[in-house]
PDB file of C-alpha atoms in Angstrom:
ATOM      1  CA  MET A   6    -137.464 -17.397 211.110  1.00 69.00           C
ATOM      2  CA  ALA A   7    -136.351 -19.966 208.520  1.00 76.00           C
ATOM      3  CA  TYR A   8    -139.921 -21.160 208.234  1.00 78.00           C
ATOM      4  CA  ALA A   9    -141.191 -17.627 207.537  1.00 84.00           C
ATOM      5  CA  VAL A  10    -138.565 -17.058 204.835  1.00 87.00           C
ATOM      6  CA  CYS A  11    -139.262 -20.402 203.128  1.00 84.00           C
ATOM      7  CA  ALA A  12    -143.024 -19.945 203.364  1.00 87.00           C
ATOM      8  CA  ARG A  13    -142.813 -16.459 201.832  1.00 90.00           C
ATOM      9  CA  MET A  14    -140.567 -17.695 199.024  1.00 89.00           C
ATOM     10  CA  VAL A  15    -142.964 -20.511 198.149  1.00 89.00           C
ATOM     11  CA  GLU A  16    -145.895 -18.097 198.351  1.00 92.00           C
ATOM     12  CA  LEU A  17    -144.131 -15.792 195.882  1.00 91.00           C
ATOM     13  CA  TYR A  18    -143.312 -18.735 193.617  1.00 91.00           C
ATOM     14  CA  LEU A  19    -146.990 -19.654 193.473  1.00 91.00           C
ATOM     15  CA  GLU A  20    -147.935 -16.024 192.704  1.00 92.00           C
ATOM     16  CA  VAL A  21    -145.413 -15.919 189.866  1.00 92.00           C
ATOM     17  CA  ALA A  22    -146.794 -19.235 188.617  1.00 92.00           C
ATOM     18  CA  GLU A  23    -150.290 -17.699 188.507  1.00 93.00           C
ATOM     19  CA  HIS A  24    -149.002 -14.735 186.481  1.00 92.00           C
ATOM     20  CA  LEU A  25    -147.233 -17.093 184.110  1.00 91.00           C
ATOM     21  CA  GLU A  26    -150.421 -19.107 183.737  1.00 92.00           C
ATOM     22  CA  ARG A  27    -152.352 -15.991 182.712  1.00 92.00           C
ATOM     23  CA  ASP A  28    -149.653 -15.113 180.169  1.00 90.00           C
ATOM     24  CA  LEU A  29    -149.720 -18.658 178.841  1.00 91.00           C
ATOM     25  CA  ASP A  30    -153.499 -18.579 178.468  1.00 90.00           C
ATOM     26  CA  ARG A  31    -153.283 -15.378 176.408  1.00 89.00           C
ATOM     27  CA  VAL A  32    -150.488 -16.745 174.248  1.00 87.00           C
ATOM     28  CA  GLU A  33    -152.313 -20.029 173.738  1.00 87.00           C
ATOM     29  CA  GLU A  34    -155.412 -18.160 172.571  1.00 86.00           C
ATOM     30  CA  SER A  35    -153.385 -16.081 170.135  1.00 85.00           C
ATOM     31  CA  VAL A  36    -151.543 -19.114 168.714  1.00 85.00           C
ATOM     32  CA  PHE A  37    -154.819 -20.824 167.859  1.00 84.00           C
ATOM     33  CA  ALA A  38    -156.771 -17.700 166.876  1.00 81.00           C
ATOM     34  CA  ARG A  39    -158.168 -17.479 163.344  1.00 78.00           C
ATOM     35  CA  GLU A  40    -156.311 -14.283 162.542  1.00 78.00           C
ATOM     36  CA  ARG A  41    -152.552 -13.926 162.691  1.00 70.00           C
ATOM     37  CA  GLY A  42    -151.045 -16.130 165.403  1.00 65.00           C
ATOM     38  CA  ALA A  43    -148.672 -15.245 168.206  1.00 67.00           C
ATOM     39  CA  ASP A  44    -145.267 -13.889 167.432  1.00 80.00           C
ATOM     40  CA  ILE A  45    -142.682 -16.657 167.738  1.00 82.00           C
ATOM     41  CA  GLN A  46    -140.280 -14.313 169.560  1.00 86.00           C
ATOM     42  CA  HIS A  47    -142.899 -13.776 172.260  1.00 85.00           C
ATOM     43  CA  LEU A  48    -143.217 -17.540 172.681  1.00 88.00           C
ATOM     44  CA  TYR A  49    -139.459 -17.933 173.000  1.00 89.00           C
ATOM     45  CA  GLN A  50    -139.345 -15.080 175.533  1.00 90.00           C
ATOM     46  CA  LEU A  51    -142.010 -16.766 177.621  1.00 91.00           C
ATOM     47  CA  LYS A  52    -140.175 -20.084 177.333  1.00 90.00           C
ATOM     48  CA  ARG A  53    -137.010 -18.387 178.598  1.00 92.00           C
ATOM     49  CA  GLU A  54    -138.911 -16.930 181.560  1.00 91.00           C
ATOM     50  CA  VAL A  55    -140.245 -20.379 182.466  1.00 92.00           C
ATOM     51  CA  VAL A  56    -136.746 -21.864 182.274  1.00 92.00           C
ATOM     52  CA  GLU A  57    -135.370 -19.093 184.506  1.00 92.00           C
ATOM     53  CA  PHE A  58    -138.238 -19.607 186.932  1.00 92.00           C
ATOM     54  CA  LYS A  59    -137.524 -23.328 186.973  1.00 91.00           C
ATOM     55  CA  ARG A  60    -133.870 -22.606 187.764  1.00 92.00           C
ATOM     56  CA  ALA A  61    -134.954 -20.452 190.694  1.00 89.00           C
ATOM     57  CA  VAL A  62    -137.460 -22.888 192.151  1.00 90.00           C
ATOM     58  CA  LEU A  63    -135.869 -26.317 191.750  1.00 89.00           C
ATOM     59  CA  PRO A  64    -132.765 -25.753 193.923  1.00 88.00           C
ATOM     60  CA  LEU A  65    -134.940 -25.143 196.991  1.00 87.00           C
ATOM     61  CA  THR A  66    -136.603 -28.563 196.740  1.00 86.00           C
ATOM     62  CA  ALA A  67    -133.696 -30.744 197.881  1.00 85.00           C
ATOM     63  CA  PRO A  68    -132.679 -28.702 200.975  1.00 84.00           C
ATOM     64  CA  LEU A  69    -136.264 -28.428 202.195  1.00 82.00           C
ATOM     65  CA  ARG A  70    -136.846 -32.159 201.733  1.00 83.00           C
ATOM     66  CA  ALA A  71    -133.565 -32.924 203.520  1.00 80.00           C
ATOM     67  CA  LEU A  72    -134.526 -30.588 206.353  1.00 78.00           C
ATOM     68  CA  LEU A  73    -137.921 -32.211 206.716  1.00 77.00           C
ATOM     69  CA  ASP A  74    -136.567 -35.775 206.438  1.00 77.00           C
ATOM     70  CA  SER A  75    -133.826 -35.221 209.036  1.00 75.00           C
ATOM     71  CA  PRO A  76    -135.132 -36.348 212.439  1.00 70.00           C
ATOM     72  CA  ASP A  77    -132.253 -34.828 214.436  1.00 71.00           C
ATOM     73  CA  ALA A  78    -131.401 -31.587 212.628  1.00 68.00           C
ATOM     74  CA  GLY A  79    -134.880 -30.873 211.306  1.00 67.00           C
ATOM     75  CA  PRO A  80    -137.399 -28.354 212.587  1.00 71.00           C
ATOM     76  CA  PRO A  81    -139.004 -28.829 215.998  1.00 73.00           C
ATOM     77  CA  PRO A  82    -142.059 -31.104 215.978  1.00 73.00           C
ATOM     78  CA  ALA A  83    -144.380 -28.119 216.371  1.00 74.00           C
ATOM     79  CA  LEU A  84    -143.099 -26.606 213.066  1.00 75.00           C
ATOM     80  CA  ARG A  85    -142.698 -29.873 211.172  1.00 77.00           C
ATOM     81  CA  HIS A  86    -146.264 -29.821 209.790  1.00 80.00           C
ATOM     82  CA  ARG A  87    -145.774 -26.195 208.676  1.00 83.00           C
ATOM     83  CA  PHE A  88    -142.567 -27.100 206.855  1.00 80.00           C
ATOM     84  CA  ALA A  89    -144.450 -30.024 205.291  1.00 84.00           C
ATOM     85  CA  ALA A  90    -147.019 -27.520 203.982  1.00 87.00           C
ATOM     86  CA  VAL A  91    -144.195 -25.393 202.556  1.00 87.00           C
ATOM     87  CA  VAL A  92    -142.692 -28.451 200.839  1.00 88.00           C
ATOM     88  CA  ASP A  93    -146.121 -29.328 199.424  1.00 90.00           C
ATOM     89  CA  GLY A  94    -146.534 -25.782 198.117  1.00 91.00           C
ATOM     90  CA  LEU A  95    -143.108 -25.949 196.543  1.00 91.00           C
ATOM     91  CA  ALA A  96    -144.000 -29.289 194.945  1.00 91.00           C
ATOM     92  CA  ARG A  97    -147.136 -27.675 193.459  1.00 92.00           C
ATOM     93  CA  ALA A  98    -145.027 -24.824 192.065  1.00 92.00           C
ATOM     94  CA  VAL A  99    -142.522 -27.266 190.552  1.00 92.00           C
ATOM     95  CA  GLU A 100    -145.350 -29.315 189.040  1.00 93.00           C
ATOM     96  CA  ARG A 101    -146.940 -26.218 187.521  1.00 93.00           C
ATOM     97  CA  ILE A 102    -143.632 -25.076 186.078  1.00 92.00           C
ATOM     98  CA  GLY A 103    -143.148 -28.477 184.431  1.00 92.00           C
ATOM     99  CA  ALA A 104    -146.641 -28.290 182.941  1.00 93.00           C
ATOM    100  CA  TYR A 105    -145.990 -24.744 181.687  1.00 92.00           C
ATOM    101  CA  ASP A 106    -142.733 -25.843 180.108  1.00 93.00           C
ATOM    102  CA  GLU A 107    -144.473 -28.700 178.276  1.00 93.00           C
ATOM    103  CA  LEU A 108    -147.310 -26.430 177.173  1.00 92.00           C
ATOM    104  CA  LEU A 109    -144.891 -23.836 175.855  1.00 92.00           C
ATOM    105  CA  THR A 110    -142.965 -26.494 173.954  1.00 92.00           C
ATOM    106  CA  SER A 111    -146.234 -27.593 172.341  1.00 92.00           C
ATOM    107  CA  LEU A 112    -147.184 -23.998 171.548  1.00 90.00           C
ATOM    108  CA  VAL A 113    -143.807 -23.304 169.949  1.00 90.00           C
ATOM    109  CA  GLN A 114    -144.125 -26.445 167.830  1.00 91.00           C
ATOM    110  CA  SER A 115    -147.679 -25.505 166.835  1.00 89.00           C
ATOM    111  CA  ARG A 116    -146.667 -21.980 165.856  1.00 87.00           C
ATOM    112  CA  LEU A 117    -143.691 -23.259 163.861  1.00 88.00           C
ATOM    113  CA  ALA A 118    -146.023 -25.654 162.036  1.00 89.00           C
ATOM    114  CA  GLN A 119    -148.382 -22.755 161.293  1.00 86.00           C
ATOM    115  CA  LEU A 120    -145.484 -20.696 159.946  1.00 87.00           C
ATOM    116  CA  ALA A 121    -144.411 -23.596 157.720  1.00 91.00           C
ATOM    117  CA  VAL A 122    -147.938 -23.868 156.313  1.00 88.00           C
ATOM    118  CA  GLU A 123    -148.051 -20.104 155.681  1.00 87.00           C
ATOM    119  CA  GLN A 124    -144.694 -20.242 153.900  1.00 90.00           C
ATOM    120  CA  ASN A 125    -145.888 -23.214 151.855  1.00 91.00           C
ATOM    121  CA  ASP A 126    -148.976 -21.253 150.794  1.00 89.00           C
ATOM    122  CA  ASP A 127    -146.787 -18.310 149.797  1.00 90.00           C
ATOM    123  CA  MET A 128    -144.502 -20.580 147.772  1.00 93.00           C
ATOM    124  CA  ARG A 129    -147.498 -22.070 145.952  1.00 91.00           C
ATOM    125  CA  ARG A 130    -148.740 -18.597 145.045  1.00 91.00           C
ATOM    126  CA  ILE A 131    -145.302 -17.591 143.794  1.00 93.00           C
ATOM    127  CA  ALA A 132    -145.005 -20.803 141.765  1.00 92.00           C
ATOM    128  CA  ALA A 133    -148.453 -20.290 140.230  1.00 92.00           C
ATOM    129  CA  TRP A 134    -147.670 -16.732 139.145  1.00 91.00           C
ATOM    130  CA  ALA A 135    -144.282 -17.883 137.824  1.00 93.00           C
ATOM    131  CA  ALA A 136    -146.019 -20.569 135.716  1.00 91.00           C
ATOM    132  CA  ILE A 137    -148.413 -17.992 134.286  1.00 90.00           C
ATOM    133  CA  ALA A 138    -145.511 -15.660 133.448  1.00 91.00           C
ATOM    134  CA  ALA A 139    -143.480 -18.541 131.984  1.00 92.00           C
ATOM    135  CA  SER A 140    -146.280 -19.470 129.578  1.00 88.00           C
ATOM    136  CA  GLN A 141    -146.355 -15.901 128.295  1.00 86.00           C
ATOM    137  CA  THR A 142    -142.582 -15.856 127.984  1.00 88.00           C
ATOM    138  CA  ALA A 143    -142.545 -19.140 126.037  1.00 86.00           C
ATOM    139  CA  VAL A 144    -145.069 -17.935 123.457  1.00 82.00           C
ATOM    140  CA  ALA A 145    -143.356 -14.551 123.100  1.00 81.00           C
ATOM    141  CA  GLY A 146    -139.954 -16.263 122.862  1.00 82.00           C
ATOM    142  CA  ILE A 147    -141.029 -18.540 120.025  1.00 76.00           C
ATOM    143  CA  TYR A 148    -142.591 -15.733 118.044  1.00 72.00           C
ATOM    144  CA  GLY A 149    -139.627 -13.488 118.741  1.00 72.00           C
ATOM    145  CA  MET A 150    -137.125 -15.842 117.088  1.00 71.00           C
ATOM    146  CA  ASN A 151    -137.863 -14.492 113.623  1.00 67.00           C
ATOM    147  CA  PHE A 152    -138.103 -17.828 111.798  1.00 67.00           C
ATOM    148  CA  ALA A 153    -138.491 -17.397 108.084  1.00 67.00           C
ATOM    149  CA  HIS A 154    -140.815 -20.369 107.594  1.00 64.00           C
ATOM    150  CA  MET A 155    -143.543 -19.974 110.218  1.00 65.00           C
ATOM    151  CA  PRO A 156    -146.887 -19.916 108.407  1.00 62.00           C
ATOM    152  CA  GLU A 157    -148.592 -17.793 111.031  1.00 64.00           C
ATOM    153  CA  LEU A 158    -146.004 -15.013 110.584  1.00 65.00           C
ATOM    154  CA  HIS A 159    -147.417 -14.320 107.126  1.00 69.00           C
ATOM    155  CA  TRP A 160    -150.999 -14.767 108.266  1.00 71.00           C
ATOM    156  CA  ARG A 161    -152.947 -11.541 108.555  1.00 74.00           C
ATOM    157  CA  TYR A 162    -154.182 -12.376 112.098  1.00 75.00           C
ATOM    158  CA  GLY A 163    -150.939 -13.987 113.351  1.00 72.00           C
ATOM    159  CA  TYR A 164    -150.096 -11.217 115.791  1.00 72.00           C
ATOM    160  CA  GLY A 165    -153.617 -11.122 117.206  1.00 78.00           C
ATOM    161  CA  GLY A 166    -153.682 -14.931 117.316  1.00 78.00           C
ATOM    162  CA  ALA A 167    -150.452 -15.000 119.349  1.00 77.00           C
ATOM    163  CA  LEU A 168    -151.855 -12.420 121.789  1.00 83.00           C
ATOM    164  CA  LEU A 169    -155.105 -14.394 122.029  1.00 87.00           C
ATOM    165  CA  LEU A 170    -153.119 -17.588 122.713  1.00 85.00           C
ATOM    166  CA  MET A 171    -151.144 -15.831 125.453  1.00 87.00           C
ATOM    167  CA  ALA A 172    -154.297 -14.421 127.063  1.00 91.00           C
ATOM    168  CA  THR A 173    -156.049 -17.799 126.862  1.00 92.00           C
ATOM    169  CA  LEU A 174    -153.070 -19.521 128.478  1.00 91.00           C
ATOM    170  CA  ALA A 175    -152.915 -16.939 131.248  1.00 91.00           C
ATOM    171  CA  VAL A 176    -156.658 -17.105 132.025  1.00 93.00           C
ATOM    172  CA  THR A 177    -156.734 -20.920 131.870  1.00 93.00           C
ATOM    173  CA  LEU A 178    -153.741 -21.280 134.165  1.00 92.00           C
ATOM    174  CA  HIS A 179    -155.142 -18.668 136.544  1.00 92.00           C
ATOM    175  CA  ARG A 180    -158.467 -20.543 136.791  1.00 93.00           C
ATOM    176  CA  LEU A 181    -156.731 -23.889 137.280  1.00 92.00           C
ATOM    177  CA  PHE A 182    -154.501 -22.522 140.015  1.00 90.00           C
ATOM    178  CA  ARG A 183    -157.416 -20.743 141.680  1.00 91.00           C
ATOM    179  CA  ARG A 184    -159.509 -23.936 141.622  1.00 92.00           C
ATOM    180  CA  SER A 185    -156.659 -25.964 143.131  1.00 90.00           C
ATOM    181  CA  GLY A 186    -156.227 -23.384 145.921  1.00 86.00           C
ATOM    182  CA  TRP A 187    -152.838 -22.119 144.856  1.00 84.00           C
ATOM    183  CA  LEU A 188    -154.121 -18.605 144.169  1.00 84.00           C
TER     184      LEU A 188
END
């Protein structure tokens, strides 16, 4: 009876491990896909499931090993090889869980690195547009100070020249930022 219960438990553990492996394969594909990667919450959820699975599987290892290693209180010799197969199956499940845990840790780190790169790209775009706006603000600020002795204020084309300077600055900065990959 004890053998049947232990064998069924290990069988179920291996089935759950197969389901987890399929989930991990899908998540791994989405993390490294060209379009938007996996949602970090989904990765953490899967990591939590693996940790809970590990907590369920690991406690069975020591009692089964002790049962198998005990010559007096262990199973009868006819069942000993069957219990050995159960212990081997449990060892495979534990090994797979460890590998899944490591893989998920790597996937979480990869996704966090991807998010950092995406945020860095966003910050570069924001900084580039801020620089373009700041150049316009600087030119408008200088001409808006109403100095009495600025030669271009009395020049017939001063207003148009200031607008042309602002447009030239904006276009030049835009091209420079686009060429450097910031826009």
